[in-house]
Each structure stands twice: as C-alpha cells, then as structure tokens.
PDB file of C-alpha atoms in Angstrom:
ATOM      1  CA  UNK A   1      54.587  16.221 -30.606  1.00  0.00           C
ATOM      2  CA  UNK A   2      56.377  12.713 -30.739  1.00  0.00           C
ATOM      3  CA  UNK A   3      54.927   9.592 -30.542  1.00  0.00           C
ATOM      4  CA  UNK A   4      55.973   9.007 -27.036  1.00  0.00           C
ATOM      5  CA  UNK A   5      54.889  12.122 -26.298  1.00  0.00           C
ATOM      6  CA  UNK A   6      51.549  13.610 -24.677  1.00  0.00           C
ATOM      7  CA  UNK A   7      48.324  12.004 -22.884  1.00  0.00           C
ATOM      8  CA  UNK A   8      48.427   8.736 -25.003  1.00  0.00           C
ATOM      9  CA  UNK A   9      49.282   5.552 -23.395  1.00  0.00           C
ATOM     10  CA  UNK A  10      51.086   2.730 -25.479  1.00  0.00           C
ATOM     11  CA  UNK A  11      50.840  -0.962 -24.381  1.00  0.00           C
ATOM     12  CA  UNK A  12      53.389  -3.584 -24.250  1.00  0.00           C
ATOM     13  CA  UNK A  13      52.160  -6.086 -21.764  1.00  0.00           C
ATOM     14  CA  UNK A  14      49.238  -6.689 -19.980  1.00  0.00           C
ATOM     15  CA  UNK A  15      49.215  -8.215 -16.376  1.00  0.00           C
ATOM     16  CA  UNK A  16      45.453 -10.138 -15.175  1.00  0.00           C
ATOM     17  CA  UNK A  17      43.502  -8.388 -11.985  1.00  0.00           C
ATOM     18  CA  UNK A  18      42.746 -10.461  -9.240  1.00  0.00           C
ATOM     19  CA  UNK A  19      40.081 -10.484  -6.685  1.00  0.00           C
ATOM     20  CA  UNK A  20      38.334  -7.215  -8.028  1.00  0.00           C
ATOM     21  CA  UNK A  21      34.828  -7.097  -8.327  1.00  0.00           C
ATOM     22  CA  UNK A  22      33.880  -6.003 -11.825  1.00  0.00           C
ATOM     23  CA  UNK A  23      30.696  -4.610 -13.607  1.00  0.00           C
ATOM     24  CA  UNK A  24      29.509  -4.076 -17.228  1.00  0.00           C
ATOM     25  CA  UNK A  25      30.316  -1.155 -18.418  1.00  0.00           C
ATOM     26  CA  UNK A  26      27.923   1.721 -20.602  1.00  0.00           C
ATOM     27  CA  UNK A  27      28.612   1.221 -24.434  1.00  0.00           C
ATOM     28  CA  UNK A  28      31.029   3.957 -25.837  1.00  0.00           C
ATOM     29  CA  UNK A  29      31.928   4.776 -29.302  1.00  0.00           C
ATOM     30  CA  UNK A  30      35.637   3.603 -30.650  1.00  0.00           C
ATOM     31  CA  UNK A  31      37.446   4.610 -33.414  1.00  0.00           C
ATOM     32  CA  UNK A  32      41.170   2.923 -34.442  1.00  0.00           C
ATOM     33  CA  UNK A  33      43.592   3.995 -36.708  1.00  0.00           C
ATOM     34  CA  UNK A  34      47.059   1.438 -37.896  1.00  0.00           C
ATOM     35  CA  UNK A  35      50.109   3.456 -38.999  1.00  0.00           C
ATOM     36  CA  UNK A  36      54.045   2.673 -38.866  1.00  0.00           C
ATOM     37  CA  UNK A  37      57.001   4.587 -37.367  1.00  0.00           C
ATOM     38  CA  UNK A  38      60.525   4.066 -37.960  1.00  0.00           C
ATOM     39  CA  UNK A  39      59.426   0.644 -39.769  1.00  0.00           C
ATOM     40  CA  UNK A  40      57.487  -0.326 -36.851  1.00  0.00           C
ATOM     41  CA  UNK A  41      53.682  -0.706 -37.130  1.00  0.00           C
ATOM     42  CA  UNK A  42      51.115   0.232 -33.947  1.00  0.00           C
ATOM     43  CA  UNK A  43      47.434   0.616 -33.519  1.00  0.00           C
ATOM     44  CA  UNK A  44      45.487   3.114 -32.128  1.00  0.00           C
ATOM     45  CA  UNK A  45      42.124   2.563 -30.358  1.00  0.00           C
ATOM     46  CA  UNK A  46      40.289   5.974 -29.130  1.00  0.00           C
ATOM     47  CA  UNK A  47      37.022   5.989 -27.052  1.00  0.00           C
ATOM     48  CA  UNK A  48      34.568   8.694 -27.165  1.00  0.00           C
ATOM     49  CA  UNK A  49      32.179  10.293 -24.249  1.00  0.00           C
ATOM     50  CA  UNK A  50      28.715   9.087 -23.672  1.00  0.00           C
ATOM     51  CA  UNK A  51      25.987  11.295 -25.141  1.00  0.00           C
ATOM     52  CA  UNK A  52      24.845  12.384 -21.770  1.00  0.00           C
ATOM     53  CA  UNK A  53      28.181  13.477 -20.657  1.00  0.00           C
ATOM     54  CA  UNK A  54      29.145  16.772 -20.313  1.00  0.00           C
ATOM     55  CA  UNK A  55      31.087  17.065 -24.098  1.00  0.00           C
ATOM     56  CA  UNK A  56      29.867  14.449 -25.514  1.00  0.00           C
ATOM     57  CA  UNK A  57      31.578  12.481 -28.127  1.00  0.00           C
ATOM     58  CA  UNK A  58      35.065  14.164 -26.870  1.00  0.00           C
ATOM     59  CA  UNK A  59      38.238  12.134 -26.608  1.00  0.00           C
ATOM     60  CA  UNK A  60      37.968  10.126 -23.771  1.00  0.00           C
ATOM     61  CA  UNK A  61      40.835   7.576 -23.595  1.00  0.00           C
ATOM     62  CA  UNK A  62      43.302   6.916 -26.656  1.00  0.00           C
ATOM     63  CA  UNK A  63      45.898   3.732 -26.033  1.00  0.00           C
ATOM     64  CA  UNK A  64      48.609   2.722 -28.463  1.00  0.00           C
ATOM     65  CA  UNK A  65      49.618  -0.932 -28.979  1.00  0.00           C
ATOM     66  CA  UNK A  66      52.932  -2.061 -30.587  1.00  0.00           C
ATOM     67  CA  UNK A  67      53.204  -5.687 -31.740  1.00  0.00           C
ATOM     68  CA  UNK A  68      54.290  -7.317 -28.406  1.00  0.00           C
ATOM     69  CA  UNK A  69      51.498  -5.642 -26.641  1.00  0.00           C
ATOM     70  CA  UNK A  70      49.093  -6.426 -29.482  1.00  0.00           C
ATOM     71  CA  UNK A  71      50.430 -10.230 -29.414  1.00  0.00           C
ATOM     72  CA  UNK A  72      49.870 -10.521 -25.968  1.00  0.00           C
ATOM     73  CA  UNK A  73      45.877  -8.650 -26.258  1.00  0.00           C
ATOM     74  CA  UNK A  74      45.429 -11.572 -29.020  1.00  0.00           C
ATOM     75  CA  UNK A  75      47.047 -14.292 -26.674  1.00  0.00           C
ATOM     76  CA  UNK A  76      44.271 -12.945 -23.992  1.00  0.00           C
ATOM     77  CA  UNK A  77      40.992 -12.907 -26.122  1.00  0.00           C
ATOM     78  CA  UNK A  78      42.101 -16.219 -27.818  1.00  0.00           C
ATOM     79  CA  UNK A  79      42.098 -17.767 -24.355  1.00  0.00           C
ATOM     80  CA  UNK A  80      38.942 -15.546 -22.889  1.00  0.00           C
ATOM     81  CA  UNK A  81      36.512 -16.254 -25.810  1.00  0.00           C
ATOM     82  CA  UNK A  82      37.652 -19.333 -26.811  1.00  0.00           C
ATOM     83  CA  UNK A  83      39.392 -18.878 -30.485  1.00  0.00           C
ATOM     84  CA  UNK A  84      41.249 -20.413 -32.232  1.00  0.00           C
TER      85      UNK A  84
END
C-alpha cells in the first residue's frame, strides 16, 4: 500500500469551526511515529479505543501531517496556548 493510499488521512491545512458547541472529550491513548518519503519528512499521530469500548486499544483514527500542515498545527497552538 502507498502512502496516499488506504484509511489514513494526511493534513495540509486546517480551517477554524465556527458557532459549534463543543465538549471535552474522554482521554485516549496516542502513539506517533516521524519518517521521510521521497526526501520529504511527515508525522504520524494514531489514537487508540477506550478500554470500555468494544476492541479496546484498536486503531481508532491515524492522521498524517506533512510540513505545511504541521506549520500551520504549530501556527494554531502557538496562538491558542499562548507560546512563543
């Protein structure tokens, strides 16, 4: 399988949600992994089922960031938490 290829999503740019109503969500394990492809470096960031789920600690999500999409995550916590 490529790296474009199958259930994984990567990320390039992020647009902000407005007018939603949001709510804290359960802690979940998360795992990442860095590697490089063609010369081109990405991260990896899986989450894992809850215990009480139904097979737990499975593969829940899995999303790929390149460096645009991991320049513009940094851009966004910098700004939401306040670093510098």
């Amino acid at each position: 399988m490529g790296l474009w290829e199958g259930s994984l999503a990567l990320v390039r740019e992020f647009k902000k949600l407005d007018g939603e109503r949001y709510q804290l969500h359960e802690e979940v394990e998360a795992r990442y992994a860095t590697f490089d492809r063609d010369g081109k470096g990405f991260v990896q960031i899986n989450t894992y089922g809850r215990a009480d789920r139904e097979l737990p600690g499975k593969l829940s999500q899995s999303i790929q960031l390149d460096r645009q999409g991991a320049e513009a995550l940094v851009a966004i916590l910098r700004k939401a938490f306040a670093l510098s």
